[in-house]
């Protein structure tokens, strides 16, 4: 993965726009030119609670262009409810960009992007970068129902092919998005995925069976989001370039080491995870 | 600068814990602030009294499996399980590569036997970068032994006595709230040679997922922190302040200057801020400014003037005896 060498800071921003692409899903754009300038695909930010909630909230950076950064989130609890209450003109402080993004350095030519639900929020920036480098991009997009397949038009406008699946069959194929991926012809040379953990595990298994390298953007409960509390770990191969430095088996350590999703991740190579 | 601001600037916020001199009475809680470097880009390092490093043990520890964190009403449960590379690696890598900062650096030592505490303390305290040692005899997240030290006054006394012989540096002993009589443990630690007491570590707790019927933490049980434990912590500081003469570092759910003031008034000489850094790493410096303004507005010259004031001058059932001045 590309390491985060960009200046990370607390940005005092102003909300520019707020829309609800589906009931319970909010798209919030804010004025943050410095953040937009340094964000790379797959990075996230921590939104400092604007109104008294208990901890900052990790959100993928959905859009980052010119002066505007946007997040796309599912309102599922107190913190996202508080953020959903923001309106144009309100202030919002965010810390970012954080984490290591997707590694697109191998000049992939044909990429499958797999999104589960709100996981779509971390995938627009890599799609834009890939299309800018003339790669073919197929988006495999799954959600519970048609209404939750938000921002499809946006991805289509970027120039990717879109294949959808819904749990209830209300749009696209009925069933899981990983089922679509397994049938992809010709085989992509790289898979990028973001979504709920069961979907990521299924994606990892499918890619392993097909022999395609995959990068997964994981989700864990965060506290600090900046690598200071070791609360957000996932076990990975200690020989991974992303493994935090830790004694090896000969020095009393072990073959696997717990990596921080917020610091070493959130994107990991599927074959290096030991979850 | 207006007259009142000039008066505020003259307010003395420095405190001493044993021989450790802090420019501000604020420490960053162990395990909540990494090595400090993770937060340095977002906070003003010149406005932090000290950073208590993540606890280190003799051998490397992988820590508990995920999930390690659960949000709870007004707080959070954690069960990190003391993930750390072990003292050898820690000294060779983590500490050796440390960036110099204006804050004081307090090493935190955890262990599973009396000898381990003494060994790790001796190694860590010998480093010039380390200004003081905090003994974490109260981690609730490791198999049985971990916390039993702080739950047993006699065992606490034994550990502290042995560790005391290994270093001249300030020794802070961190107490557990998960006991029936915290004052008894505090007295043992004082008698055994502790220079200061950190009160309190997290409160044991648990959360269950009603969809899966399983505990929500990989470790099943965890330690509760944040505002949920603040009243428990304030009382613990009050009781310990009545029982000992050495300074206390109050902690548990401090998010604002008002919260911090409660601890000073209960008898703490300094406070520690942990979980609040997860809301916003600028909270500690806001607390420092808030303390300055609070004292300045009242014409007080130093933070020491309010320490333990809630213990004075009333004759209620819990009137505090045995601690004057
Ligand atoms: C690196 C990273 C990037 C993220 N990016 C995004 C993003 O771009 N958009 C986004 O919407 N979320 C994103 N999340 C998830 C987001 O941080 C959490 O959903 C957050 O917990 C919401 O906080 P809350 O206080 O509103 O809800 P909580 O009180 O934390 O959660 C409320 C309830 O919802 C459940 N829950 C939590 N998350 C989800 C979910 N995603 N789907 C369904 N149920 C859930 C919880 O288990 C809980 O029962 C990201 C998380 C990480 C770690
Ligand atoms: C994620 C997390 C990790 C912690 N790790 C340690 C630790 O390694 N050693 C220790 O002595 N205390 C540890 N603590 C306890 C804190 O230092 C502090 O005493 C406690 O959380 C109460 O203060 P607070 O409510 O301000 O966080 C940890 C707390 C949290 C939330
Ligand atoms: S959330 Fe604190 S280390 Fe990742």
XYZ file of C-alpha atoms and ligand atoms in Angstrom, chain A residues 44 57-60 72-74 76-81 118 121 218-220 222 266, chain B residues 216, ligand 1:
75
model
C -10.299 8.506 5.336
C -16.218 9.306 13.429
C -14.180 7.613 10.710
C -15.519 8.299 7.231
C -14.026 7.431 3.867
C -21.096 9.774 1.986
C -22.476 8.038 5.034
C -25.166 5.785 6.369
C -26.817 4.324 11.855
C -26.161 5.809 15.289
C -25.687 8.924 17.372
C -22.563 10.251 15.713
C -23.740 9.894 12.121
C -27.112 11.339 13.205
C -22.026 2.246 1.964
C -18.000 5.768 -0.301
C -11.461 -2.861 6.136
C -13.757 -1.454 8.764
C -13.179 -1.759 12.514
C -12.035 3.082 15.957
C -7.430 0.614 6.183
C -19.079 -7.775 21.931
C -11.844 3.576 7.824
C -13.334 3.677 7.953
C -14.053 4.343 6.982
C -15.439 4.456 7.084
N -16.098 5.103 6.121
C -17.439 5.209 6.181
C -18.154 5.895 5.170
O -17.572 6.430 4.230
N -19.493 5.965 5.272
C -20.172 5.382 6.340
O -21.402 5.456 6.370
N -19.529 4.744 7.304
C -18.173 4.644 7.257
N -17.513 4.004 8.253
C -18.279 3.485 9.367
C -18.614 4.561 10.381
O -17.437 5.104 10.974
C -19.483 3.877 11.449
O -20.699 3.545 10.845
C -19.725 4.659 12.704
O -19.720 3.708 13.750
C -21.044 5.375 12.783
O -21.165 5.970 14.089
P -22.520 6.145 14.851
O -22.203 6.746 16.184
O -23.475 6.906 13.997
O -23.075 4.720 15.021
P -22.656 3.590 16.125
O -23.344 3.984 17.404
O -21.201 3.468 16.093
O -23.386 2.421 15.462
C -24.791 2.275 15.570
C -25.188 0.864 15.213
O -24.997 0.650 13.829
C -24.153 -0.454 13.605
N -23.324 -0.088 12.489
C -22.156 0.593 12.535
N -21.698 0.788 11.318
C -22.590 0.245 10.461
C -22.655 0.143 9.057
N -21.688 0.662 8.273
N -23.710 -0.501 8.538
C -24.680 -1.005 9.305
N -24.661 -0.942 10.645
C -23.626 -0.333 11.207
C -23.365 -0.606 14.869
O -22.953 -1.949 15.051
C -24.364 -0.181 15.923
O -25.211 -1.217 16.278
C -16.130 3.878 8.177
C -15.410 3.213 9.160
C -14.036 3.096 9.067
C -13.298 2.389 10.128
